[in-house]
mmCIF file of C-alpha atoms in Angstrom:
data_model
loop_
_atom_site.group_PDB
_atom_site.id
_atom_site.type_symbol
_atom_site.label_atom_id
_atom_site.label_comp_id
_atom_site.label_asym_id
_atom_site.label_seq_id
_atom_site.Cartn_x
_atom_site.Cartn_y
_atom_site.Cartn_z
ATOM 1 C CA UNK A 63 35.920 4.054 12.480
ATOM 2 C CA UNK A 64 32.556 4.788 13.879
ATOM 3 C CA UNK A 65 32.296 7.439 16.009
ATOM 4 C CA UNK A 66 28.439 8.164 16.063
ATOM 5 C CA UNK A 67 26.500 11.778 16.362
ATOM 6 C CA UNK A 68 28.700 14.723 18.222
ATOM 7 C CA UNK A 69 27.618 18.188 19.491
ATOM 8 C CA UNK A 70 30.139 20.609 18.581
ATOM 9 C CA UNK A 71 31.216 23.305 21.663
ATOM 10 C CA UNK A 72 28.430 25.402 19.468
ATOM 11 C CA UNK A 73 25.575 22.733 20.273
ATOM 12 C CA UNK A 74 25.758 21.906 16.046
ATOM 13 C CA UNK A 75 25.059 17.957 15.666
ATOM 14 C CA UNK A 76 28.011 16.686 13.613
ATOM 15 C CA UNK A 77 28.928 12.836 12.313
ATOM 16 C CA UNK A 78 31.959 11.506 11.398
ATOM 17 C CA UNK A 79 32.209 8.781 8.831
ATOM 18 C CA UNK A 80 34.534 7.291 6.379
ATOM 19 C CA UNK A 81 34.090 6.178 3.060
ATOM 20 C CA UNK A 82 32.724 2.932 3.781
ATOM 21 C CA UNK A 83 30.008 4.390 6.100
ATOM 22 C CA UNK A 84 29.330 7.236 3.590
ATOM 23 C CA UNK A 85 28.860 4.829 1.030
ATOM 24 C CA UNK A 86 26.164 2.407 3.406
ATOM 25 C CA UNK A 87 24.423 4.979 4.860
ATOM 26 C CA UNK A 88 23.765 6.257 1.224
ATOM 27 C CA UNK A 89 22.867 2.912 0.149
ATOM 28 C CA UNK A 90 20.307 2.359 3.252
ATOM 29 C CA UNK A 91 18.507 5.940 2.744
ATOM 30 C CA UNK A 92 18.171 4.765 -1.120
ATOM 31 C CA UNK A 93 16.779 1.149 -0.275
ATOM 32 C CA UNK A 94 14.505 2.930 2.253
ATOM 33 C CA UNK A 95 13.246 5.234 -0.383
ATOM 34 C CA UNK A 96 12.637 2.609 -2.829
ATOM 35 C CA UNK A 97 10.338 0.805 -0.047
ATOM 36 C CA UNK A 98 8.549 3.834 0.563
ATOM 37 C CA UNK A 99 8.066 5.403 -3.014
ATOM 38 C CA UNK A 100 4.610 6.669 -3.290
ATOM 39 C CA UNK A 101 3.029 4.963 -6.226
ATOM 40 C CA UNK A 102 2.321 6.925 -9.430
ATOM 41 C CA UNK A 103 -1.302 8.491 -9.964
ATOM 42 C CA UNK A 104 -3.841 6.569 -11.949
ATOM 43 C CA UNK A 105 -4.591 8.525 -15.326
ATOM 44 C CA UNK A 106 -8.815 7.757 -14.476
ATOM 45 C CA UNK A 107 -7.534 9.041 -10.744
ATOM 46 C CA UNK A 108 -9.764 11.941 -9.315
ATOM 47 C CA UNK A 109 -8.151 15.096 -9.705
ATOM 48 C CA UNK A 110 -8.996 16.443 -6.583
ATOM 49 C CA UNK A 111 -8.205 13.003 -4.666
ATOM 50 C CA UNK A 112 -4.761 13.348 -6.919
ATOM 51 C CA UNK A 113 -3.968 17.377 -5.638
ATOM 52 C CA UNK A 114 -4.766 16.317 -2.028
ATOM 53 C CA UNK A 115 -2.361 13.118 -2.191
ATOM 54 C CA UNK A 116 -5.195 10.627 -1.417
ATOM 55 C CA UNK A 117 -5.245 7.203 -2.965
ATOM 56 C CA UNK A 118 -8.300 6.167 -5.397
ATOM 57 C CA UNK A 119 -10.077 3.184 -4.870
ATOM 58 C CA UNK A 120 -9.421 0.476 -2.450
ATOM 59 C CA UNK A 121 -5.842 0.778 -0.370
ATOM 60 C CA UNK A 122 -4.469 -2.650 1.619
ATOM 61 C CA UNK A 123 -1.845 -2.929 3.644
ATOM 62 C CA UNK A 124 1.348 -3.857 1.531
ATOM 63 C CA UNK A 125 2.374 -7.906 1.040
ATOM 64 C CA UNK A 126 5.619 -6.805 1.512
ATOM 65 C CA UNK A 127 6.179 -7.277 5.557
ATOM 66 C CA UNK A 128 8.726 -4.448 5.934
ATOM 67 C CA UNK A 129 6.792 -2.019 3.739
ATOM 68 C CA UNK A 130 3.654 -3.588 5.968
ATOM 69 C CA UNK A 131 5.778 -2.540 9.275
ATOM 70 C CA UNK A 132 7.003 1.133 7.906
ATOM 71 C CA UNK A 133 3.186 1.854 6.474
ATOM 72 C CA UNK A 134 0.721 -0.473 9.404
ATOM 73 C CA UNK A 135 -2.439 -0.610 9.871
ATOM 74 C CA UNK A 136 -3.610 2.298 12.173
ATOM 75 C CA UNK A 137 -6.808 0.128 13.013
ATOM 76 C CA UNK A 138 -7.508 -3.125 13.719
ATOM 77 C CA UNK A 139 -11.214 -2.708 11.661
ATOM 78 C CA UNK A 140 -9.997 -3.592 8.178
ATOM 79 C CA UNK A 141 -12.732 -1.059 6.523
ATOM 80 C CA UNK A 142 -11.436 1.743 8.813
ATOM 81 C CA UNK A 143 -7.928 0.716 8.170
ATOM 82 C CA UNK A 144 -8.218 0.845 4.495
ATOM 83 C CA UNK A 145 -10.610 4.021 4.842
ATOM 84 C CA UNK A 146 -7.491 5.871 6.724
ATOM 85 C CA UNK A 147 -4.689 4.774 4.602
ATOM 86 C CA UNK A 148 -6.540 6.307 1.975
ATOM 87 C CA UNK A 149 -6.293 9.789 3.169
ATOM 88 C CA UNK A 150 -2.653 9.505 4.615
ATOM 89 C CA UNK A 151 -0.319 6.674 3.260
ATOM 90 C CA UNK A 152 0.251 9.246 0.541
ATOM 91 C CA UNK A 153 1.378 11.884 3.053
ATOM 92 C CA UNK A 154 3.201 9.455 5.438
ATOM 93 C CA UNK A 155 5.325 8.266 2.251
ATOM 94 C CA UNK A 156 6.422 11.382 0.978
ATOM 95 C CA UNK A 157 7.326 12.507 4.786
ATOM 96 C CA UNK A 158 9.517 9.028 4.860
ATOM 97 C CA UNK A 159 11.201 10.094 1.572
ATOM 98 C CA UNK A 160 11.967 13.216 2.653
ATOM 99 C CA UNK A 161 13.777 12.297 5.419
ATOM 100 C CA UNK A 162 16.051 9.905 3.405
ATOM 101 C CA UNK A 163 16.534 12.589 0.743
ATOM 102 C CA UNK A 164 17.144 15.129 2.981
ATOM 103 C CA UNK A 165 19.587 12.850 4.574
ATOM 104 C CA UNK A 166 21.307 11.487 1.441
ATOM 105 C CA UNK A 167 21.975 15.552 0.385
ATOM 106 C CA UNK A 168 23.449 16.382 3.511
ATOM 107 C CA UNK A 169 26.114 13.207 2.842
ATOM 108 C CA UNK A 170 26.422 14.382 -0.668
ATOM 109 C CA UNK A 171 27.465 17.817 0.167
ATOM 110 C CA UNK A 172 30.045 16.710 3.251
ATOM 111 C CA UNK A 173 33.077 15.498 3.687
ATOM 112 C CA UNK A 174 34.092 12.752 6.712
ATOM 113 C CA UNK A 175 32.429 15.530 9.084
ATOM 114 C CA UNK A 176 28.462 15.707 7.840
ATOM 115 C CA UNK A 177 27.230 18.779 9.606
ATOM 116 C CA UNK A 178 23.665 17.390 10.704
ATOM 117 C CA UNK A 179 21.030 20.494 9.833
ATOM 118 C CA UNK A 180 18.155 18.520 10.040
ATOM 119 C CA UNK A 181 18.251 15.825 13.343
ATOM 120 C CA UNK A 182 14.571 15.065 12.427
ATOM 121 C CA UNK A 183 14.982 13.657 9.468
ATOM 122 C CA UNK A 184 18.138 11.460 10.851
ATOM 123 C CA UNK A 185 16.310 10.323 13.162
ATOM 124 C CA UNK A 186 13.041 9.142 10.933
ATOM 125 C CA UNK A 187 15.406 7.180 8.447
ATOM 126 C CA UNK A 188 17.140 5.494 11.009
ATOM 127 C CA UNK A 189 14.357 4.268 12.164
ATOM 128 C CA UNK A 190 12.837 2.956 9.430
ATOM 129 C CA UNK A 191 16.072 1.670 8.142
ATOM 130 C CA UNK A 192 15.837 -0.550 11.583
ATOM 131 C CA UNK A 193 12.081 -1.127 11.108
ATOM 132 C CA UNK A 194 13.039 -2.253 7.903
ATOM 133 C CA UNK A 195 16.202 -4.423 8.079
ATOM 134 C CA UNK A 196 14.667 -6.303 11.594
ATOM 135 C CA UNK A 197 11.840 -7.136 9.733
ATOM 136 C CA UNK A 198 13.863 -8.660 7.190
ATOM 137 C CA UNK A 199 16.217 -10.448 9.665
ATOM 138 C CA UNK A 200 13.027 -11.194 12.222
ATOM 139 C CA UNK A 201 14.935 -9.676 15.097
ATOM 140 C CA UNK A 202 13.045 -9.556 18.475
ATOM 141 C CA UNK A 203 14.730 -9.438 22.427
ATOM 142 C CA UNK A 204 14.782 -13.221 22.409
ATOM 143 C CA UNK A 205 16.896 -13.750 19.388
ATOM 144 C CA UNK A 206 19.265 -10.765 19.178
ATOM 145 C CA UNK A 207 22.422 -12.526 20.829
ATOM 146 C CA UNK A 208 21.239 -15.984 18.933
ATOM 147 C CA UNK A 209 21.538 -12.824 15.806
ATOM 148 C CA UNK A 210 24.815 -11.424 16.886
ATOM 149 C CA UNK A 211 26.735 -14.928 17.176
ATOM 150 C CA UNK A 212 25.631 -15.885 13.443
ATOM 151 C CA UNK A 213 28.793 -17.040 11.018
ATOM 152 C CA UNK A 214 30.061 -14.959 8.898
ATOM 153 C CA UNK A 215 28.363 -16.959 5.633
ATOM 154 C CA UNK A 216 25.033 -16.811 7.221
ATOM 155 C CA UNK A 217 23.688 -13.880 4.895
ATOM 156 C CA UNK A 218 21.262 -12.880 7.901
ATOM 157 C CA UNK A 219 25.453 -11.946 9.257
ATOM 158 C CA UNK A 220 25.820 -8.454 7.551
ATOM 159 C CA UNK A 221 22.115 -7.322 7.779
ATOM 160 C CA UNK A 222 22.273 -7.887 11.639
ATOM 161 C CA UNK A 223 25.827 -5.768 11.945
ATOM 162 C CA UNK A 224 24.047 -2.817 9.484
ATOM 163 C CA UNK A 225 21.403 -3.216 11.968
ATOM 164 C CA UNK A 226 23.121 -2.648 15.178
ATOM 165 C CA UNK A 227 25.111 -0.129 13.539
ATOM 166 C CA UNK A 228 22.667 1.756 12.937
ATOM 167 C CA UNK A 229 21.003 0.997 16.367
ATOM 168 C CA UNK A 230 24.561 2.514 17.626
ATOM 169 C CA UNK A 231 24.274 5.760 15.657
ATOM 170 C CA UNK A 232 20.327 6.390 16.263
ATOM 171 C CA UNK A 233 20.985 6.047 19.991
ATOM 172 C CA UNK A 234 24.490 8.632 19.858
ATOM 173 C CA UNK A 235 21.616 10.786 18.140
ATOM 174 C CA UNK A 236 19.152 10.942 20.717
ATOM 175 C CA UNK A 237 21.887 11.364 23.275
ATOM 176 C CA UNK A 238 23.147 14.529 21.077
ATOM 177 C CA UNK A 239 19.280 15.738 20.368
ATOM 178 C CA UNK A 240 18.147 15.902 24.543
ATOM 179 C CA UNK A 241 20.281 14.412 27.025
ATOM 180 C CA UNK A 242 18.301 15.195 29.844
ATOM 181 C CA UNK A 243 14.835 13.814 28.143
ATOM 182 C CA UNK A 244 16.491 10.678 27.866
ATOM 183 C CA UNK A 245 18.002 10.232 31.047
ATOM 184 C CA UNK A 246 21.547 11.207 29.934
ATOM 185 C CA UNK A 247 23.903 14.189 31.161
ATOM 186 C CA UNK A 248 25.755 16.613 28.831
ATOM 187 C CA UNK A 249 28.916 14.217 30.175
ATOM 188 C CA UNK A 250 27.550 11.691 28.646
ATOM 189 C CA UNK A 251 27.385 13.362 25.273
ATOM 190 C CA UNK A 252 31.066 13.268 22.751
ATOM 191 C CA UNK A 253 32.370 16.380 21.963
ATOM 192 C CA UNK A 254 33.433 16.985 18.582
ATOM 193 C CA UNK A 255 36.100 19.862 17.599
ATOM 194 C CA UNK A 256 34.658 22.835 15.529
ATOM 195 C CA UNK A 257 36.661 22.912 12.097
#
C-alpha cells in the first residue's frame, strides 16, 4: 500500500513501503545507476584531466535517448556542447550516482518506515528515474491518458504504472520538503506517527 513521503510531528521526512515497493524502488535506483555510470579512465588518459574528473578527447552526447535526456546537451553549438561535457559530464554522473546510492543505503538499512536523511538525493533519483522511464515509454501531455488506458500485455503497461508511481511519490516529496513554496499548506501534508 502506497502511502508516499510523511513528516513526522518532529518535521523528519519518513516513507512507508512494503516489500514489493522496497524491492522496485531498489531495482529503479540500480537501473538508474547503471545509465549513469561514469565510464572508466583511459590508461593513455591525462593524469591531471583524470584527478579533475574531465573526459579526454572528444565527448558526444550518448546514442542512448534516456542517457541523452539525463546527460543533454547544455548548448545548442555542437563544439561548445562537446567542449562543456568535457569538463562536467564526469561530475554530473557521479552527483546522479550518488543520489541513487545514497538512496538505495537508506532502503537497505530500514524497515517498512525508511527514515528519509537526505530529501535531496530522493528527489534527484526520482527524477531521473521519470526522465528515464518517459523517455523509454515516449510519454508527453498528449498521450498520458492514451498511456494509462494501455492493456495489461502491452509491455509499455508496467513501465507507465512505475512511472506514475513514482510521479505520486516525487510529488508527496515536494509537498513534505516546502509546502508553502509549492503552493500547499501544512494541511495538506500526511502526518506520520513517530515510532
Amino acid at each position: 500500500m502506497t502511502y508516499g513521503f510523511q513528516r513526522t510531528a518532529t518535521g523528519r521526512v519518513v516513507l512507508r513501503v512494503d516489500q514489493v515497493e522496497r524491492g522496485l524502488l531498489m531495482s529503479v535506483a540500480r537501473q538508474v545507476m547503471d545509465l549513469v555510470q561514469p565510464a572508466e579512465a583511459s590508461p593513455d588518459q591525462d593524469p591531471l584531466a583524470a584527478q579533475l574528473g574531465w573526459v579526454d578527447g572528444d565527448v558526444g552526447i550518448s546514442d542512448d535517448p534516456a542517457v541523452a535526456r539525463l546527460l543533454p546537451d547544455a548548448y545548442d553549438d555542437p563544439d561548445d556542447a562537446r567542449e562543456f561535457r568535457r569538463f562536467t559530464e564526469n561530475d554530473l554522473r557521479q552527483s546522479k550516482m550518488q543520489h541513487a546510492m545514497t538512496v538505495v543505503e537508506e532502503i537497505e538499512r530500514s524497515g517498512e518506515k525508511v527514515a528519509v536523511t537526505s530529501t535531496d538525493s530522493w528527489l534527484g533519483l526520482l527524477s531521473d528515474a521519470r526522465i528515464a522511464i518517459g523517455t523509454r515509454i515516449q510519454i508527453s501531455e498528449d498521450n498520458h491518458e492514451e498511456l494509462a488506458g494501455l492493456p495489461d500485455d502491452d509491455p509499455r503497461s508496467g513501465l507507465f504504472h512505475v512511472y506514475d508511481w513514482l510521479t505520486f511519490l516525487q510529488e508527496s516529496l515536494v509537498r513534505c520538503m516546502d509546502p508553502a513554496l509549492y503552493g500547499f499548506s501544512d494541511d495538506d501534508v500526511p502526518v506520520a506517527e513517530e515510532e
